[in-house]
Every structure is written in C-alpha cells, then in structure tokens.
Amino acid sequence: MSIDNLPPLRDIVEKYGLAARKSLGQNFLFDLNLTSKIARSAGDLTDMTVVEIGPGPGGLTRAILAAGAKHVIGIEKDERCLAALDEISAYYPNRLSIISTDALLIDWRALTIEGPCCVIANLPYNVGTLLLTNWIGSADWPPRFESFTLMFQREVAERIVATPENPHDYGRLGVLCGWRTEAKILFDVPPQAFNPPPKIISSVVRITPKINPLPCNVNTLSKVTQHAFGQRRKMLRQSLKGLGMDPITLCNNVEIEPTARAETVPVDKFVALANRIDQQ
Ligand code: SAM
C-alpha cells in the first residue's frame, strides 16, 4: 500500500544510517499498512494535534499525517533521525514539528498546542511505562490529551487494563489506570512486524482519560498500592502496616476485609483507603 510518495522506510533507514540501537528501545515499523492501522485506531484525526513520542525514521508519523492530523509534534531523542524526519516535514509543509529531546524531560503543560490533541506512539519499551505513569499521575486533571494510543509489550498492556478479574496482572499500574482512565487493548502486533524483531508480542492500547475520576490524592494512592502490592501474597492487615494507621481499622473503615489480598481489591476501594488515610 502506498500512503504517500515518500521513499520506503527501509531505504530511509539505509540512506541515513539508522541502524537500530537497543539502548534507545529502537524497534522500527516498516509496514505502512500496520502504521496506518495504528493511526486509524486513534479515531478521527482531522483537526487534531498529535504528539508522537519517538518518531524514529517516521513510519508511524507518515501514517498519522496521511490520516489527516492537523499537526504532529514528534519528540525524538536520537538526533540521527532528524534528517529523515526533515524529509517528511518538507513533504507535509507546516504539519510536522520535531522537538529533539528526551520525552521524559518535557513539561507537558508548557507545550503550546492549539485545539484538541492526543498522543500516538510506538513507545520505546525502556521508558514507556514511566511516560504513562507520569501522564496519568499528573497533578493536573483532566490532562491536555484527549486520548493515548500506545504500543506496549503485551505483558505491560495486560497490566494496564487488568482488574481483580485478572489477579495475575492486576497491580499498581492497573489501579492507577483504572482510577483515572478507560483502557482497552485494541490488537496485538507480532515480533516480525518490527526491525529488528523484539522477543515479545506487542499490543496497541487505547487509553481515554476520565473527565471526573473519583477524587483522590495520587501520592497517597501510590503509597497505598506500593504497600498493598509490594507484598501481594500477604493479607492487607499485614501489608498495610506502615501507613500510619492501624491496618485493621483502616480496612474496616472502608468496608474491606482485613484478610483480603491486594489482588482482590477493586480500584474504588483503593481510592477509599487513600482518602481515609488523608482524612486523618
Ligand atoms: N515510531 C517509530 C516506529 O514506529 O517505527 C520508532 C519507534 S521505536 C520503538 C522508539 C523510538 O523512540 C525511537 O526512535 C527512539 O530513538 C525513540 N526514543 C527512545 N527513547 C526516547 C526518549 N526518552 N525520548 C524520546 N524519544 C525516545
């Protein structure tokens, strides 16, 4: 399939000497059918500013632009990719800006964006979870972004969407995401779709912020889940020791069995625990 008249991605990678670097989580997508599927799964992009973390040689960037995004802001740490991205910028005048930096250093509130915006990214696996928890744990809510369409390792994707019905995967990430977002795994991507192929299956996840999640202090919630899941095989009456309140009284106050284990406790009860601690 041809979505534009730019050169094939393999040629771009060769032309600019973009041999993949493991330290930068570089597993590139060359198949524009697949990148178009990811871009489409983010919904209607017309009038949308899209922030893309790690555009690399630009496979997903091209698909997002071809899907009609008003503007793409790409944040890329690897300066070797900049010349390749300049070619895309020239092909789509005034629709692609690149910020050449580490996405972990960005102050998202300081980013000037007009109109609706969302995040789409084939995330570098080494920083993907941290980026997500920084966005979702932000002091400002709702966030600037209407949605996040992100590629993760399948195992991380399962933890993002997990509930007590999936006790094996349910943990701190599931509580944080379940509290403030609706998250859904859209589809899997096999290793052979990437260059070089990773050892694991990947999944595209769509995460939509809730406008009015239950009120709660994110730091207290994080502390509670750290204790509860830090010793996940223990009962809460044991694992919640050290939170500054008798754990049995704390559980009784919010109608949780002190003998329950963290993996059986739904998100709203973790929120209630955090709020009860803050009421002290
Ligand atoms: N979007 C491209 C694709 O789908 O083919 C590349 C995806 S590759 C999995 C991850 C990209 O993120 C690489 O281009 C890498 O250089 C970039 N990257 C890695 N760490 C980064 C960071 N901390 N901030 C911004 N970009 C980063």
XYZ file of C-alpha atoms and ligand atoms in Angstrom:
307
model
C 0.000 0.000 0.000
C 1.234 3.489 -0.769
C 0.083 6.222 1.581
C 2.414 8.895 0.206
C 5.146 9.325 -2.390
C 7.992 9.286 0.090
C 10.636 6.547 -0.194
C 10.088 3.158 1.503
C 11.199 3.130 5.138
C 13.914 0.547 4.528
C 15.518 2.951 2.046
C 15.256 5.838 4.513
C 16.916 3.789 7.243
C 19.729 2.846 4.881
C 20.144 6.355 3.477
C 20.530 7.940 6.913
C 22.405 5.057 8.553
C 19.736 4.448 11.185
C 20.926 1.098 12.492
C 18.598 0.330 15.420
C 20.035 0.983 18.885
C 18.826 -1.217 21.716
C 19.678 1.427 24.317
C 17.042 3.690 22.701
C 14.379 0.950 22.503
C 14.557 1.123 18.715
C 12.324 -1.443 17.022
C 11.125 0.241 13.856
C 7.922 -0.403 11.929
C 8.392 -0.505 8.141
C 4.922 -1.683 7.142
C 2.778 1.344 6.314
C -0.361 -0.836 6.377
C 0.328 -1.517 10.027
C 1.244 2.062 10.938
C -1.935 3.214 9.155
C -3.946 0.720 11.227
C -2.426 2.171 14.415
C -3.143 5.746 13.276
C -6.755 4.840 12.368
C -7.281 3.161 15.723
C -6.751 6.543 17.388
C -10.043 7.761 15.846
C -10.718 10.746 13.617
C -7.524 12.811 13.495
C -8.883 15.692 11.440
C -8.338 18.954 13.380
C -6.235 17.015 15.861
C -2.717 17.841 17.009
C -0.914 14.571 17.616
C 2.060 14.258 19.919
C 4.202 11.316 18.852
C 6.946 10.079 21.139
C 9.902 8.648 19.264
C 9.039 9.078 15.558
C 12.359 7.432 14.602
C 12.554 7.103 10.784
C 8.902 8.207 10.593
C 6.766 5.166 9.700
C 4.017 5.979 12.182
C 4.481 9.722 11.654
C 3.736 9.337 7.949
C 0.616 7.311 8.686
C -0.659 9.888 11.191
C -0.114 12.697 8.682
C -1.692 10.713 5.845
C -4.684 10.070 8.141
C -5.252 13.826 8.181
C -3.848 15.037 11.514
C -3.718 18.823 11.549
C -0.273 18.864 13.114
C 2.194 16.329 14.513
C 4.675 17.180 17.235
C 7.333 14.475 17.265
C 9.611 14.168 20.265
C 12.746 12.268 19.317
C 15.854 11.699 21.414
C 18.013 10.235 18.630
C 19.491 13.084 16.591
C 20.399 10.654 13.804
C 16.674 10.561 12.891
C 16.305 14.302 12.359
C 17.365 14.405 8.690
C 14.915 11.602 7.838
C 12.139 13.472 9.634
C 13.039 16.672 7.749
C 12.102 14.877 4.511
C 8.631 14.154 5.896
C 8.337 17.736 7.112
C 9.119 19.016 3.612
C 6.516 16.669 2.109
C 3.832 17.844 4.569
C 4.639 21.590 4.891
C 3.821 23.173 8.261
C 2.313 19.977 9.616
C 5.259 18.338 11.362
C 7.427 19.825 14.108
C 10.183 17.893 15.802
C 11.415 18.509 19.310
C 14.827 16.938 19.607
C 14.959 15.891 23.247
C 14.243 13.184 25.804
C 10.456 12.885 26.211
C 10.951 12.281 29.938
C 12.234 15.846 30.283
C 9.220 17.528 28.673
C 6.975 19.756 30.760
C 3.680 18.796 29.083
C 1.816 21.825 30.447
C 4.363 24.160 28.851
C 3.858 22.682 25.372
C 1.972 25.160 23.182
C -0.834 23.276 21.460
C -3.957 24.756 19.959
C -7.188 22.784 19.779
C -7.769 19.124 20.550
C -4.750 16.889 20.897
C -3.865 13.280 21.564
C -0.796 11.066 21.885
C 0.026 8.257 19.453
C 3.270 6.336 19.839
C 5.154 3.141 19.272
C 6.869 3.724 22.579
C 10.465 2.917 23.357
C 9.962 -0.005 25.743
C 12.567 1.198 28.193
C 10.650 4.391 29.061
C 7.058 3.607 28.014
C 5.665 2.721 31.435
C 7.326 5.699 33.098
C 5.920 8.088 30.490
C 2.449 6.618 31.011
C 2.541 6.819 34.809
C 3.832 10.408 34.604
C 0.900 11.366 32.352
C -1.729 9.577 34.406
C -0.264 10.525 37.764
C -0.092 14.208 36.811
C -1.266 16.760 39.398
C -3.402 18.436 36.683
C -6.519 16.567 35.674
C -8.060 16.053 33.159
C -4.888 16.087 31.072
C -4.236 18.107 27.943
C -4.622 14.946 25.833
C -7.992 13.527 24.787
C -6.594 10.033 24.314
C -3.409 7.978 24.246
C -2.952 5.289 21.592
C 0.213 3.487 22.571
C 2.169 0.368 21.748
C 3.480 -1.610 24.715
C 4.830 -5.059 25.350
C 1.755 -7.344 25.597
C 2.634 -8.091 29.222
C 2.559 -4.355 30.119
C -0.661 -3.855 28.142
C -2.284 -6.617 30.200
C -1.224 -4.923 33.420
C -2.645 -1.587 32.232
C -6.136 -2.993 31.607
C -6.148 -5.514 34.496
C -8.849 -5.665 37.179
C -9.283 -8.096 40.106
C -10.736 -10.468 37.492
C -7.163 -10.846 36.194
C -5.355 -11.302 39.521
C -2.106 -12.345 37.871
C -1.767 -8.997 36.042
C -3.596 -6.662 38.422
C -1.282 -4.367 40.344
C -0.229 -0.752 40.832
C -0.427 0.085 37.127
C -3.956 -1.338 36.823
C -5.131 0.658 39.850
C -3.644 3.928 38.580
C -5.010 3.443 35.058
C -8.391 2.135 36.274
C -8.807 5.093 38.604
C -8.333 7.839 36.011
C -8.815 6.214 32.613
C -10.683 3.717 30.488
C -8.108 1.452 28.860
C -8.565 -1.179 26.191
C -6.214 -3.477 24.279
C -7.065 -2.961 20.590
C -4.857 -5.519 18.825
C -1.584 -7.398 19.027
C 1.443 -6.860 16.823
C 3.760 -9.825 16.240
C 7.557 -9.529 16.677
C 8.203 -9.943 12.946
C 6.436 -6.622 12.236
C 9.430 -4.802 13.747
C 13.005 -4.197 12.670
C 14.772 -5.702 14.475
C 12.102 -8.084 15.840
C 11.824 -7.973 19.644
C 11.475 -11.226 21.615
C 7.940 -10.436 22.744
C 4.472 -9.755 21.335
C 3.359 -6.118 21.433
C -0.125 -4.649 21.813
C -1.721 -1.363 20.892
C -3.660 0.089 23.811
C -6.123 2.950 23.714
C -6.345 4.918 26.945
C -9.030 7.557 27.427
C -8.868 9.860 30.441
C -11.983 10.001 32.637
C -13.134 13.591 32.983
C -14.306 13.152 36.585
C -12.480 10.285 38.259
C -13.099 9.725 41.978
C -11.319 12.493 43.900
C -8.079 11.221 45.455
C -4.528 12.318 46.146
C -2.324 10.488 43.649
C 0.643 10.332 46.027
C -1.395 8.706 48.783
C -2.940 6.257 46.331
C 0.520 5.400 45.080
C 1.757 4.826 48.647
C -1.197 2.557 49.445
C -0.747 0.435 46.326
C 3.002 0.274 46.893
C 2.394 -1.282 50.310
C -0.506 -3.484 49.218
C 1.113 -4.939 46.089
C 4.662 -4.827 47.441
C 3.669 -7.873 49.480
C 0.839 -9.078 47.244
C 0.615 -12.572 48.733
C 0.073 -11.130 52.211
C -3.269 -10.097 53.690
C -3.934 -6.356 53.857
C -3.900 -6.420 57.664
C -0.190 -7.247 57.277
C 0.822 -5.472 54.064
C -0.758 -2.121 55.010
C 1.287 -1.810 58.205
C 3.469 1.280 57.993
C 0.814 3.601 56.527
C 0.420 5.477 59.811
C -2.915 3.846 60.749
C -3.860 0.524 62.242
C -4.443 -1.568 59.077
C -7.414 -3.469 60.522
C -9.228 -0.242 61.485
C -8.296 1.258 58.118
C -9.790 -1.682 56.201
C -12.909 -1.791 58.389
C -13.451 1.941 57.835
C -13.795 1.432 54.106
C -15.504 -1.970 54.259
C -12.676 -4.164 53.060
C -11.931 -7.475 54.743
C -8.555 -7.066 56.509
C -7.852 -10.658 55.477
C -8.242 -9.790 51.763
C -5.219 -9.722 49.455
C -4.434 -6.714 47.267
C -5.218 -8.512 44.018
C -8.897 -8.948 45.062
C -9.477 -5.282 45.961
C -11.194 -3.150 43.277
C -9.909 0.281 42.285
C -12.626 2.246 44.114
C -11.658 0.563 47.386
C -8.009 1.555 46.942
C -9.225 5.108 46.363
C -11.322 4.866 49.543
C -8.283 3.625 51.502
C -6.168 6.545 50.252
C -8.903 9.064 51.070
C -9.377 7.584 54.546
C -5.646 7.975 55.244
C -5.755 11.598 54.087
C -8.734 12.315 56.386
C -6.681 11.501 59.488
N 7.953 5.454 15.736
C 8.969 4.651 15.125
C 8.353 3.409 14.515
O 7.208 3.110 14.897
O 8.998 2.780 13.704
C 10.076 4.265 16.112
C 9.606 3.534 17.340
S 10.932 2.903 18.336
C 10.077 1.612 19.205
C 11.112 4.086 19.650
C 11.618 5.466 19.244
O 11.707 6.290 20.417
C 12.995 5.500 18.644
O 13.000 6.337 17.525
C 13.904 6.078 19.735
O 15.014 6.781 19.252
C 12.938 6.997 20.450
N 13.265 7.227 21.876
C 13.844 6.381 22.755
N 13.909 6.922 23.975
C 13.353 8.157 23.866
C 13.127 9.202 24.784
N 13.478 9.106 26.075
N 12.539 10.336 24.339
C 12.180 10.474 23.032
N 12.382 9.501 22.114
C 12.946 8.356 22.523
